[in-house]
Amino acid sequence: MVSTAAEGAQNPTHKYDPDFTQHVIDTCGPKTSPRFKQIFAAGIRHLHDFAREIDLTPEEWLAGVKFFNETGKLWAESDGKRNEMHRLSDIVGLESLVTEIANYVQTEDKTYTPTSAAILGPFWSPNAPWRQLGDSIIQDEHKNGLVTYMHGIVKDLVTQQPIPNVTFDMWQASSNGKYDFQDPENQSDNNLRGKFKTDEKGEYRLYCLRPTAYSLPQDGPSWTLLQAVDRHPMRPAHIHLMVTHDDYKPVITQIYPKDDPWLATDTVFAVKDDLVVDFVPITETPNGMKEHTGPGGKATRELELNIVLAPKGMAINAAKPVEH
Amino acid sequence: MVSTAAEGAQNPTHKYDPDFTQHVIDTCGPKTSPRFKQIFAAGIRHLHDFAREIDLTPEEWLAGVKFFNETGKLWAESDGKRNEMHRLSDIVGLESLVTEIANYVQTEDKTYTPTSAAILGPFWSPNAPWRQLGDSIIQDEHKNGLVTYMHGIVKDLVTQQPIPNVTFDMWQASSNGKYDFQDPENQSDNNLRGKFKTDEKGEYRLYCLRPTAYSLPQDGPSWTLLQAVDRHPMRPAHIHLMVTHDDYKPVITQIYPKDDPWLATDTVFAVKDDLVVDFVPITETPNGMKEHTGPGGKATRELELNIVLAPKGMAINAAKPVEH
């Protein structure tokens, strides 16, 4: 094999050809974009180190080739509707990690940090309807869903002042664990979805359901992997949020009831401490709450959730970690 | 996120959550097989380190998901006939590396090493016919192919003695760069394939073509990646060999003409120094050579190639590198 000697000095710890990996990286031609070369080089280094560290066998490599082929096959056969490759990257923590990287913010003042991000997941819709403050996103009947009055203030990370005119977009599965477009027999379009605008006090208020835990599909390559590592397929109950304003970095996140049994073992690793919230039984009517009159009747739970947004100009990916 | 602190101590160099990767690894349940846990843990560590080292963005991650989906789609749509995921792992050097790992042999005597292995590739056939020593594997007419008399001895690595009754299985593309089953219009079944047995002196002899370089397919995800890293899609000319005997470790390999222009940049990284050989113009008739009478007429090249096999019991994957 013709190759350079550069890697031999860097990585003399394994017994195999010390020049091979650098040779593969060095095949990049001059027209390779600098960013792509960086991604390619890091990918090759980690892929090769992985194979050498565990003495990957030809049979295991071929099993891996087949596994990824089968994962792509589900996507091809469902016409892109079932993105099993996306799900696979979720159950190994990759989407969660990419989300952390993208939302890393360094602040001088360690007292406040923006609301943590969590993965978008495959169920957001660009077609959610605008609704009025105080309205409900519950369009359809549900079994044992607990109607919840949810409200709070969206604040500026730096000034701690409320932010008016923020878009507060939310979506959730129904009490059977399914989103509207997974469940056309029981749910109308945009059931449990809605977009709201904060008022002049930076406040939002609405009705939703206390969310319900559900399982990832128990077929396909992701389920095969979960079984191979002896893991359950459960996501804790959660509500998805996408909170945006032209002057601020968006927050895409999820919130979780504090007594959910799957918090510590969420199969897609999307739970963070500041996203765990309390759905409190209603004992007295909060300020600004009007009667809920849609499916499910009166609200029996209250959730107060404030959101902190970082101004768009704020430096990200600085050298030191945020202290939580 | 709920997690252990184990990785924080091991890997304090990045600014992101120091416990995340170990947390994902620690989700493996008690029923995970020890080998699978080892593969999973190494895979997760390298995948996460890759993402953190290059600050992988959500857009890049989604592009990667789509790329692997498209790769699996080709396999699904061709009913498994076009294994693009296999090809992808070849152009990033993974099959070549796995082949090196599987064939790593440590010998006390550094004077001799077994013949190097090279990747099997997708064109071996279990149905190649047995042929007699001295016969030709050239069944069909070819344009500009150079008929070659190929011969040599198969020897024992330890004793250096010839090994009789070795199965010498070989296959090659025709002078248009295509294998029989890629090219039904020009080639009959098993054209340029054949299995031979070495004689009592460990010798084989046959007629084949001097091989011709060819390109990988110039469509699909592998070609997309090759273009992104500004690489050509060429394989150097080669003949495939699978040399087997019950008492020896098999040698699956390829040989290459020494004047091929693609040797240093083989797109699947399968060239090793001891596999580069000389197709010498015939000036006098070698011992044991009979006249070639099939398509292409007289032989105009001679190739002498000896093969060295390691006994099956020999220790592999020992601690120190083989010195070549």
Short mmCIF file of C-alpha atoms in Angstrom, two decimals, chain B:
data_model
loop_
_atom_site.label_atom_id
_atom_site.label_comp_id
_atom_site.label_asym_id
_atom_site.label_seq_id
_atom_site.Cartn_x
_atom_site.Cartn_y
_atom_site.Cartn_z
CA MET B 1 -30.24 14.17 32.19
CA VAL B 2 -29.68 11.35 34.65
CA SER B 3 -26.33 9.71 34.17
CA THR B 4 -23.16 8.42 35.77
CA ALA B 5 -20.00 10.45 36.22
CA ALA B 6 -17.66 7.79 34.84
CA GLU B 7 -16.83 9.40 31.52
CA GLY B 8 -16.18 12.84 32.98
CA ALA B 9 -12.90 11.64 34.37
CA GLN B 10 -11.93 9.80 31.19
CA ASN B 11 -12.66 12.54 28.72
CA PRO B 12 -12.60 16.03 30.22
CA THR B 13 -11.33 17.70 27.04
CA HIS B 14 -14.62 18.80 25.46
CA LYS B 15 -17.02 21.42 26.78
CA TYR B 16 -20.25 19.41 26.39
CA ASP B 17 -22.01 17.24 28.99
CA PRO B 18 -19.17 15.01 30.21
CA ASP B 19 -21.50 12.21 31.32
CA PHE B 20 -23.69 11.81 28.26
CA THR B 21 -21.77 9.17 26.32
CA GLN B 22 -21.21 6.90 29.30
CA HIS B 23 -24.90 7.26 30.14
CA VAL B 24 -25.90 5.99 26.67
CA ILE B 25 -23.48 3.05 26.99
CA ASP B 26 -24.75 2.23 30.48
CA THR B 27 -28.29 1.75 29.17
CA CYS B 28 -27.26 -1.73 27.98
CA GLY B 29 -29.29 -4.23 29.99
CA PRO B 30 -27.92 -7.38 31.64
CA LYS B 31 -29.05 -9.61 28.76
CA THR B 32 -26.76 -7.83 26.26
CA SER B 33 -24.14 -10.30 24.98
CA PRO B 34 -20.61 -9.33 26.08
CA ARG B 35 -19.39 -9.08 22.47
CA PHE B 36 -22.35 -6.96 21.39
CA LYS B 37 -21.88 -4.67 24.39
CA GLN B 38 -18.23 -4.23 23.39
CA ILE B 39 -19.21 -3.32 19.80
CA PHE B 40 -22.02 -1.01 20.97
CA ALA B 41 -19.85 0.82 23.51
CA ALA B 42 -17.00 1.39 21.05
CA GLY B 43 -19.49 2.48 18.36
CA ILE B 44 -21.25 4.98 20.65
CA ARG B 45 -17.94 6.41 21.93
CA HIS B 46 -16.60 6.99 18.42
CA LEU B 47 -19.90 8.29 17.04
CA HIS B 48 -20.27 10.83 19.86
CA ASP B 49 -16.60 11.88 19.79
CA PHE B 50 -16.94 12.38 16.02
CA ALA B 51 -19.97 14.68 16.48
CA ARG B 52 -18.34 16.68 19.30
CA GLU B 53 -14.94 17.05 17.62
CA ILE B 54 -16.40 18.65 14.53
CA ASP B 55 -19.43 20.35 16.18
CA LEU B 56 -21.73 18.43 13.83
CA THR B 57 -24.71 20.65 12.96
CA PRO B 58 -28.37 19.54 12.83
CA GLU B 59 -28.37 20.17 9.06
CA GLU B 60 -25.28 17.99 8.55
CA TRP B 61 -26.72 15.23 10.74
CA LEU B 62 -29.97 15.27 8.71
CA ALA B 63 -27.96 15.20 5.46
CA GLY B 64 -26.18 12.12 6.82
CA VAL B 65 -29.49 10.44 7.70
CA LYS B 66 -30.73 11.08 4.16
CA PHE B 67 -27.47 9.83 2.61
CA PHE B 68 -27.64 6.47 4.44
CA ASN B 69 -31.35 6.18 3.61
CA GLU B 70 -30.57 6.68 -0.10
CA THR B 71 -27.80 4.08 0.12
CA GLY B 72 -30.16 1.48 1.58
CA LYS B 73 -32.82 2.44 -0.96
CA LEU B 74 -30.62 1.29 -3.88
CA TRP B 75 -30.27 -2.10 -2.20
CA ALA B 76 -34.03 -2.33 -1.59
CA GLU B 77 -34.94 -1.26 -5.12
CA SER B 78 -32.50 -3.66 -6.80
CA ASP B 79 -33.79 -6.56 -4.70
CA GLY B 80 -30.39 -6.86 -3.03
CA LYS B 81 -28.48 -7.07 -6.35
CA ARG B 82 -26.75 -3.70 -5.97
CA ASN B 83 -25.20 -3.56 -2.53
CA GLU B 84 -24.32 0.12 -2.36
CA MET B 85 -23.80 0.00 1.43
CA HIS B 86 -21.07 -2.63 0.85
CA ARG B 87 -19.52 -0.42 -1.85
CA LEU B 88 -19.68 2.59 0.49
CA SER B 89 -17.78 0.70 3.16
CA ASP B 90 -15.21 -0.25 0.51
CA ILE B 91 -14.50 3.31 -0.64
CA VAL B 92 -13.88 4.44 2.95
CA GLY B 93 -11.43 1.54 3.47
CA LEU B 94 -13.55 -0.43 5.93
CA GLU B 95 -13.63 -3.76 4.07
CA SER B 96 -9.90 -3.49 3.45
CA LEU B 97 -9.27 -2.81 7.15
CA VAL B 98 -11.54 -5.66 8.28
CA THR B 99 -9.65 -7.92 5.85
CA GLU B 100 -6.33 -6.86 7.39
CA ILE B 101 -7.64 -7.50 10.90
CA ALA B 102 -9.01 -10.94 9.99
CA ASN B 103 -5.77 -11.99 8.30
CA TYR B 104 -3.28 -10.60 10.77
CA VAL B 105 -0.69 -13.31 11.43
CA GLN B 106 2.26 -13.19 13.79
CA THR B 107 5.21 -15.45 12.94
CA GLU B 108 8.34 -16.11 14.95
CA ASP B 109 10.36 -16.26 11.75
CA LYS B 110 10.10 -12.81 10.15
CA THR B 111 11.62 -14.04 6.89
CA TYR B 112 8.31 -15.25 5.47
CA THR B 113 4.75 -14.06 5.81
CA PRO B 114 1.66 -15.54 4.18
CA THR B 115 0.40 -13.95 0.97
CA SER B 116 -1.49 -10.79 1.85
CA ALA B 117 -5.28 -10.80 1.79
CA ALA B 118 -7.39 -8.33 -0.17
CA ILE B 119 -11.13 -7.75 -0.22
CA LEU B 120 -13.43 -10.40 -1.72
CA GLY B 121 -15.65 -7.87 -3.50
CA PRO B 122 -19.11 -8.62 -4.88
CA PHE B 123 -18.21 -10.73 -7.94
CA TRP B 124 -17.10 -14.13 -6.63
CA SER B 125 -19.31 -17.02 -7.77
CA PRO B 126 -19.80 -20.35 -5.98
CA ASN B 127 -20.50 -21.95 -9.38
CA ALA B 128 -17.12 -21.59 -11.10
CA PRO B 129 -16.24 -24.80 -13.01
CA TRP B 130 -13.35 -27.11 -12.23
CA ARG B 131 -10.72 -26.96 -14.99
CA GLN B 132 -7.60 -29.04 -15.75
CA LEU B 133 -4.08 -27.75 -15.11
CA GLY B 134 -2.88 -26.03 -18.27
CA ASP B 135 -6.41 -25.13 -19.40
CA SER B 136 -7.70 -21.65 -20.18
CA ILE B 137 -10.44 -19.71 -18.37
CA ILE B 138 -10.98 -17.61 -21.52
CA GLN B 139 -14.24 -18.90 -23.06
CA ASP B 140 -15.24 -15.87 -25.16
CA GLU B 141 -13.78 -13.42 -27.64
CA HIS B 142 -12.37 -10.19 -26.15
CA LYS B 143 -11.10 -6.94 -27.60
CA ASN B 144 -7.38 -6.29 -27.10
CA GLY B 145 -7.13 -8.75 -24.17
CA LEU B 146 -3.57 -10.10 -23.72
CA VAL B 147 -3.55 -13.89 -23.24
CA THR B 148 -1.32 -14.73 -20.26
CA TYR B 149 0.28 -17.99 -19.13
CA MET B 150 0.01 -17.89 -15.32
CA HIS B 151 1.76 -20.45 -13.13
CA GLY B 152 3.44 -20.95 -9.77
CA ILE B 153 3.79 -22.99 -6.60
CA VAL B 154 1.68 -22.92 -3.42
CA LYS B 155 3.90 -23.29 -0.33
CA ASP B 156 3.61 -23.87 3.43
CA LEU B 157 4.56 -20.77 5.46
CA VAL B 158 6.39 -22.76 8.13
CA THR B 159 8.10 -25.56 6.19
CA GLN B 160 8.36 -23.71 2.84
CA GLN B 161 7.41 -27.04 1.22
CA PRO B 162 4.97 -27.21 -1.76
CA ILE B 163 1.35 -28.09 -0.93
CA PRO B 164 -0.39 -30.54 -3.32
CA ASN B 165 -4.17 -30.61 -3.82
CA VAL B 166 -4.77 -26.92 -3.06
CA THR B 167 -7.93 -25.38 -4.60
CA PHE B 168 -6.91 -22.41 -6.72
CA ASP B 169 -10.13 -20.46 -7.54
CA MET B 170 -9.78 -17.36 -9.73
CA TRP B 171 -12.05 -14.83 -11.43
CA GLN B 172 -11.53 -11.65 -13.43
CA ALA B 173 -13.34 -9.02 -15.52
CA SER B 174 -12.95 -9.18 -19.30
CA SER B 175 -11.05 -6.59 -21.33
CA ASN B 176 -14.17 -4.34 -21.31
CA GLY B 177 -13.99 -4.12 -17.48
CA LYS B 178 -17.08 -6.29 -16.89
CA TYR B 179 -17.60 -9.66 -15.18
CA ASP B 180 -19.66 -12.41 -16.89
CA PHE B 181 -22.86 -11.69 -14.99
CA GLN B 182 -22.66 -7.95 -15.64
CA ASP B 183 -22.23 -8.57 -19.36
CA PRO B 184 -24.57 -11.32 -20.68
CA GLU B 185 -24.44 -9.93 -24.24
CA ASN B 186 -20.71 -10.55 -24.65
CA GLN B 187 -19.86 -13.26 -22.13
CA SER B 188 -21.05 -16.81 -21.45
CA ASP B 189 -21.58 -18.06 -17.91
CA ASN B 190 -18.28 -18.66 -16.12
CA ASN B 191 -16.20 -16.88 -18.74
CA LEU B 192 -12.96 -15.92 -16.96
CA ARG B 193 -13.69 -18.06 -13.89
CA GLY B 194 -12.20 -21.39 -12.93
CA LYS B 195 -11.08 -23.67 -10.12
CA PHE B 196 -7.84 -25.68 -10.36
CA LYS B 197 -6.07 -28.19 -8.07
CA THR B 198 -2.29 -27.99 -7.52
CA ASP B 199 -0.37 -31.10 -8.57
CA GLU B 200 1.96 -33.26 -6.46
CA LYS B 201 4.65 -30.56 -6.77
CA GLY B 202 2.24 -27.87 -5.42
CA GLU B 203 2.14 -26.34 -8.90
CA TYR B 204 -0.70 -24.78 -10.86
CA ARG B 205 -0.70 -23.53 -14.46
CA LEU B 206 -3.44 -21.97 -16.60
CA TYR B 207 -4.29 -19.31 -19.18
CA CYS B 208 -6.11 -16.07 -18.34
CA LEU B 209 -6.12 -12.45 -19.52
CA ARG B 210 -3.85 -9.70 -18.40
CA PRO B 211 -6.55 -7.79 -16.39
CA THR B 212 -8.05 -4.40 -17.27
CA ALA B 213 -8.78 -1.43 -14.96
CA TYR B 214 -12.43 -0.37 -14.53
CA SER B 215 -14.61 2.26 -12.86
CA LEU B 216 -17.13 1.84 -10.01
CA PRO B 217 -20.68 2.89 -11.03
CA GLN B 218 -20.92 6.63 -11.64
CA ASP B 219 -24.29 7.08 -9.99
CA GLY B 220 -25.64 6.58 -6.46
CA PRO B 221 -24.37 7.58 -3.00
CA SER B 222 -20.85 6.11 -3.36
CA TRP B 223 -20.29 8.23 -6.46
CA THR B 224 -21.74 11.25 -4.60
CA LEU B 225 -19.20 10.73 -1.83
CA LEU B 226 -16.31 10.19 -4.26
CA GLN B 227 -17.19 13.49 -5.94
CA ALA B 228 -17.48 15.30 -2.60
CA VAL B 229 -13.92 14.27 -1.72
CA ASP B 230 -12.69 14.91 -5.28
CA ARG B 231 -11.64 11.30 -5.95
CA HIS B 232 -11.67 9.16 -9.10
CA PRO B 233 -13.80 5.96 -9.20
CA MET B 234 -11.14 3.63 -10.69
CA ARG B 235 -10.00 0.24 -9.55
CA PRO B 236 -6.59 -0.86 -10.85
CA ALA B 237 -6.61 -3.92 -13.12
CA HIS B 238 -6.74 -7.08 -10.99
CA ILE B 239 -7.31 -10.83 -10.88
CA HIS B 240 -9.20 -12.26 -7.89
CA LEU B 241 -7.88 -15.37 -6.13
CA MET B 242 -9.28 -17.64 -3.43
CA VAL B 243 -6.67 -20.23 -2.47
CA THR B 244 -7.88 -22.90 -0.03
CA HIS B 245 -6.86 -26.22 1.55
CA ASP B 246 -8.38 -28.01 4.57
CA ASP B 247 -5.17 -27.76 6.60
CA TYR B 248 -4.45 -24.07 5.90
CA LYS B 249 -5.97 -20.66 6.49
CA PRO B 250 -7.57 -19.55 3.22
CA VAL B 251 -6.05 -16.70 1.22
CA ILE B 252 -8.63 -14.46 -0.47
CA THR B 253 -6.78 -11.83 -2.43
CA GLN B 254 -6.20 -9.89 -5.65
CA ILE B 255 -3.10 -9.34 -7.80
CA TYR B 256 -2.25 -6.25 -9.85
CA PRO B 257 0.04 -5.52 -12.83
CA LYS B 258 2.95 -3.42 -11.64
CA ASP B 259 2.51 -0.78 -14.36
CA ASP B 260 -1.17 -0.06 -13.62
CA PRO B 261 -1.68 3.72 -13.20
CA TRP B 262 -4.27 3.31 -10.38
CA LEU B 263 -2.18 1.21 -7.96
CA ALA B 264 -1.46 4.05 -5.55
CA THR B 265 -5.03 5.35 -5.56
CA ASP B 266 -7.20 2.21 -5.77
CA THR B 267 -10.65 3.51 -4.84
CA VAL B 268 -11.27 0.56 -2.48
CA PHE B 269 -7.74 0.45 -0.95
CA ALA B 270 -7.10 -3.22 -1.74
CA VAL B 271 -3.52 -3.01 -3.11
CA LYS B 272 -0.62 -4.37 -1.00
CA ASP B 273 3.03 -4.41 -2.03
CA ASP B 274 3.37 -8.21 -2.29
CA LEU B 275 0.31 -8.37 -4.55
CA VAL B 276 1.83 -6.24 -7.31
CA VAL B 277 3.14 -8.56 -10.04
CA ASP B 278 4.85 -8.50 -13.41
CA PHE B 279 3.17 -9.68 -16.63
CA VAL B 280 6.33 -10.38 -18.65
CA PRO B 281 6.30 -10.52 -22.50
CA ILE B 282 7.00 -14.12 -23.52
CA THR B 283 10.42 -14.51 -25.16
CA GLU B 284 10.94 -18.22 -24.58
CA THR B 285 8.40 -20.92 -23.76
CA PRO B 286 8.36 -21.73 -20.00
CA ASN B 287 8.62 -25.34 -18.80
CA GLY B 288 5.23 -27.05 -18.77
CA MET B 289 3.55 -24.48 -21.04
CA LYS B 290 1.43 -25.91 -23.83
CA GLU B 291 0.06 -23.92 -26.78
CA HIS B 292 -3.01 -21.73 -26.05
CA THR B 293 -5.65 -22.42 -28.70
CA GLY B 294 -8.83 -20.67 -27.44
CA PRO B 295 -10.14 -17.11 -28.10
CA GLY B 296 -7.27 -14.66 -28.37
CA GLY B 297 -4.81 -17.19 -29.73
CA LYS B 298 -1.24 -17.48 -28.54
CA ALA B 299 -0.15 -16.32 -25.11
CA THR B 300 1.96 -13.17 -25.23
CA ARG B 301 2.50 -12.66 -21.48
CA GLU B 302 3.78 -14.83 -18.64
CA LEU B 303 2.99 -14.40 -14.94
CA GLU B 304 4.78 -16.40 -12.29
CA LEU B 305 3.08 -16.14 -8.89
CA ASN B 306 3.85 -18.23 -5.82
CA ILE B 307 1.39 -18.29 -2.92
CA VAL B 308 2.25 -18.85 0.76
CA LEU B 309 -0.38 -20.36 3.08
CA ALA B 310 -0.28 -20.37 6.91
CA PRO B 311 -1.26 -23.60 8.71
CA LYS B 312 -4.68 -23.41 10.34
CA GLY B 313 -3.51 -23.80 13.93
CA MET B 314 -1.21 -20.79 13.75
CA ALA B 315 -1.82 -18.02 16.30
CA ILE B 316 -3.36 -14.90 14.85
CA ASN B 317 -3.89 -11.43 16.30
CA ALA B 318 -0.81 -11.70 18.49
CA ALA B 319 0.67 -8.62 20.10
CA LYS B 320 3.43 -7.53 17.73
CA PRO B 321 3.19 -6.41 14.12
CA VAL B 322 4.35 -8.53 11.22
CA GLU B 323 7.41 -6.99 9.62
CA HIS B 324 7.09 -6.95 5.84
#
